């Protein structure tokens, strides 16, 4: 759940929407000091790859 005005919130009533987040160091987000470790970015990419695979094979269909 998020209260930020991401595009997916505006599109969710029109198309299926998925949001994935990776952690930022010390919880800093949407700020020039935001930093995400390489390990967290690689983990996020692995999750994105798995979600796209599941979407492509119909595993996440209604």
PDB file of C-alpha atoms in Angstrom:
ATOM      1  CA  UNK A   1       0.000   0.000   0.000  1.00  0.00           C
ATOM      2  CA  UNK A   2       1.261   3.459  -0.830  1.00  0.00           C
ATOM      3  CA  UNK A   3      -0.165   6.934  -0.688  1.00  0.00           C
ATOM      4  CA  UNK A   4       2.363   8.328  -3.149  1.00  0.00           C
ATOM      5  CA  UNK A   5       0.933   9.505  -6.473  1.00  0.00           C
ATOM      6  CA  UNK A   6       2.580   6.822  -8.605  1.00  0.00           C
ATOM      7  CA  UNK A   7       1.269   6.327 -12.140  1.00  0.00           C
ATOM      8  CA  UNK A   8       0.092   2.841 -11.239  1.00  0.00           C
ATOM      9  CA  UNK A   9      -2.372   4.250  -8.724  1.00  0.00           C
ATOM     10  CA  UNK A  10      -3.928   6.335 -11.465  1.00  0.00           C
ATOM     11  CA  UNK A  11      -3.988   3.386 -13.902  1.00  0.00           C
ATOM     12  CA  UNK A  12      -5.149   0.584 -11.580  1.00  0.00           C
ATOM     13  CA  UNK A  13      -8.820   0.952 -12.503  1.00  0.00           C
ATOM     14  CA  UNK A  14      -8.010   0.648 -16.218  1.00  0.00           C
ATOM     15  CA  UNK A  15      -5.323  -2.042 -16.380  1.00  0.00           C
ATOM     16  CA  UNK A  16      -3.758  -4.605 -14.034  1.00  0.00           C
ATOM     17  CA  UNK A  17      -0.973  -2.927 -12.096  1.00  0.00           C
ATOM     18  CA  UNK A  18       2.018  -4.193 -10.154  1.00  0.00           C
ATOM     19  CA  UNK A  19       4.385  -2.072  -8.070  1.00  0.00           C
ATOM     20  CA  UNK A  20       7.682  -3.442  -6.817  1.00  0.00           C
ATOM     21  CA  UNK A  21       9.887  -1.617  -4.352  1.00  0.00           C
ATOM     22  CA  UNK A  22      13.491  -2.054  -3.289  1.00  0.00           C
ATOM     23  CA  UNK A  23      14.701  -0.706   0.048  1.00  0.00           C
ATOM     24  CA  UNK A  24      16.696   2.494   0.297  1.00  0.00           C
ATOM     25  CA  UNK A  25      19.584   2.857   2.714  1.00  0.00           C
ATOM     26  CA  UNK A  26      18.397   4.243   6.043  1.00  0.00           C
ATOM     27  CA  UNK A  27      14.857   4.477   4.638  1.00  0.00           C
ATOM     28  CA  UNK A  28      15.597   7.643   2.644  1.00  0.00           C
ATOM     29  CA  UNK A  29      13.287   7.773  -0.379  1.00  0.00           C
ATOM     30  CA  UNK A  30      12.423  10.380  -3.015  1.00  0.00           C
ATOM     31  CA  UNK A  31      15.400  12.483  -2.040  1.00  0.00           C
ATOM     32  CA  UNK A  32      18.790  13.170  -3.612  1.00  0.00           C
ATOM     33  CA  UNK A  33      20.439  11.268  -0.739  1.00  0.00           C
ATOM     34  CA  UNK A  34      18.490   8.119  -1.607  1.00  0.00           C
ATOM     35  CA  UNK A  35      20.801   5.151  -2.101  1.00  0.00           C
ATOM     36  CA  UNK A  36      20.045   1.507  -2.802  1.00  0.00           C
ATOM     37  CA  UNK A  37      22.746  -1.125  -2.521  1.00  0.00           C
ATOM     38  CA  UNK A  38      23.766  -3.171  -5.539  1.00  0.00           C
ATOM     39  CA  UNK A  39      22.622  -6.317  -3.717  1.00  0.00           C
ATOM     40  CA  UNK A  40      19.134  -4.867  -3.172  1.00  0.00           C
ATOM     41  CA  UNK A  41      18.936  -3.743  -6.811  1.00  0.00           C
ATOM     42  CA  UNK A  42      19.926  -7.231  -8.019  1.00  0.00           C
ATOM     43  CA  UNK A  43      17.335  -8.773  -5.690  1.00  0.00           C
ATOM     44  CA  UNK A  44      14.732  -6.350  -7.071  1.00  0.00           C
ATOM     45  CA  UNK A  45      15.651  -7.303 -10.620  1.00  0.00           C
ATOM     46  CA  UNK A  46      15.314 -10.991  -9.751  1.00  0.00           C
ATOM     47  CA  UNK A  47      11.844 -10.347  -8.326  1.00  0.00           C
ATOM     48  CA  UNK A  48      10.844  -8.263 -11.361  1.00  0.00           C
ATOM     49  CA  UNK A  49      12.025 -11.080 -13.637  1.00  0.00           C
ATOM     50  CA  UNK A  50       9.925 -13.595 -11.696  1.00  0.00           C
ATOM     51  CA  UNK A  51       6.823 -11.365 -11.783  1.00  0.00           C
ATOM     52  CA  UNK A  52       7.156 -10.756 -15.535  1.00  0.00           C
ATOM     53  CA  UNK A  53       7.586 -14.508 -16.071  1.00  0.00           C
ATOM     54  CA  UNK A  54       4.454 -15.196 -14.038  1.00  0.00           C
ATOM     55  CA  UNK A  55       2.513 -12.541 -15.934  1.00  0.00           C
ATOM     56  CA  UNK A  56       3.676 -13.890 -19.299  1.00  0.00           C
ATOM     57  CA  UNK A  57       2.644 -17.449 -18.431  1.00  0.00           C
ATOM     58  CA  UNK A  58      -0.736 -16.452 -17.016  1.00  0.00           C
ATOM     59  CA  UNK A  59       0.052 -17.400 -13.430  1.00  0.00           C
ATOM     60  CA  UNK A  60      -1.161 -14.037 -12.122  1.00  0.00           C
ATOM     61  CA  UNK A  61      -4.401 -13.970 -14.137  1.00  0.00           C
ATOM     62  CA  UNK A  62      -7.654 -13.261 -12.289  1.00  0.00           C
TER      63      UNK A  62
END
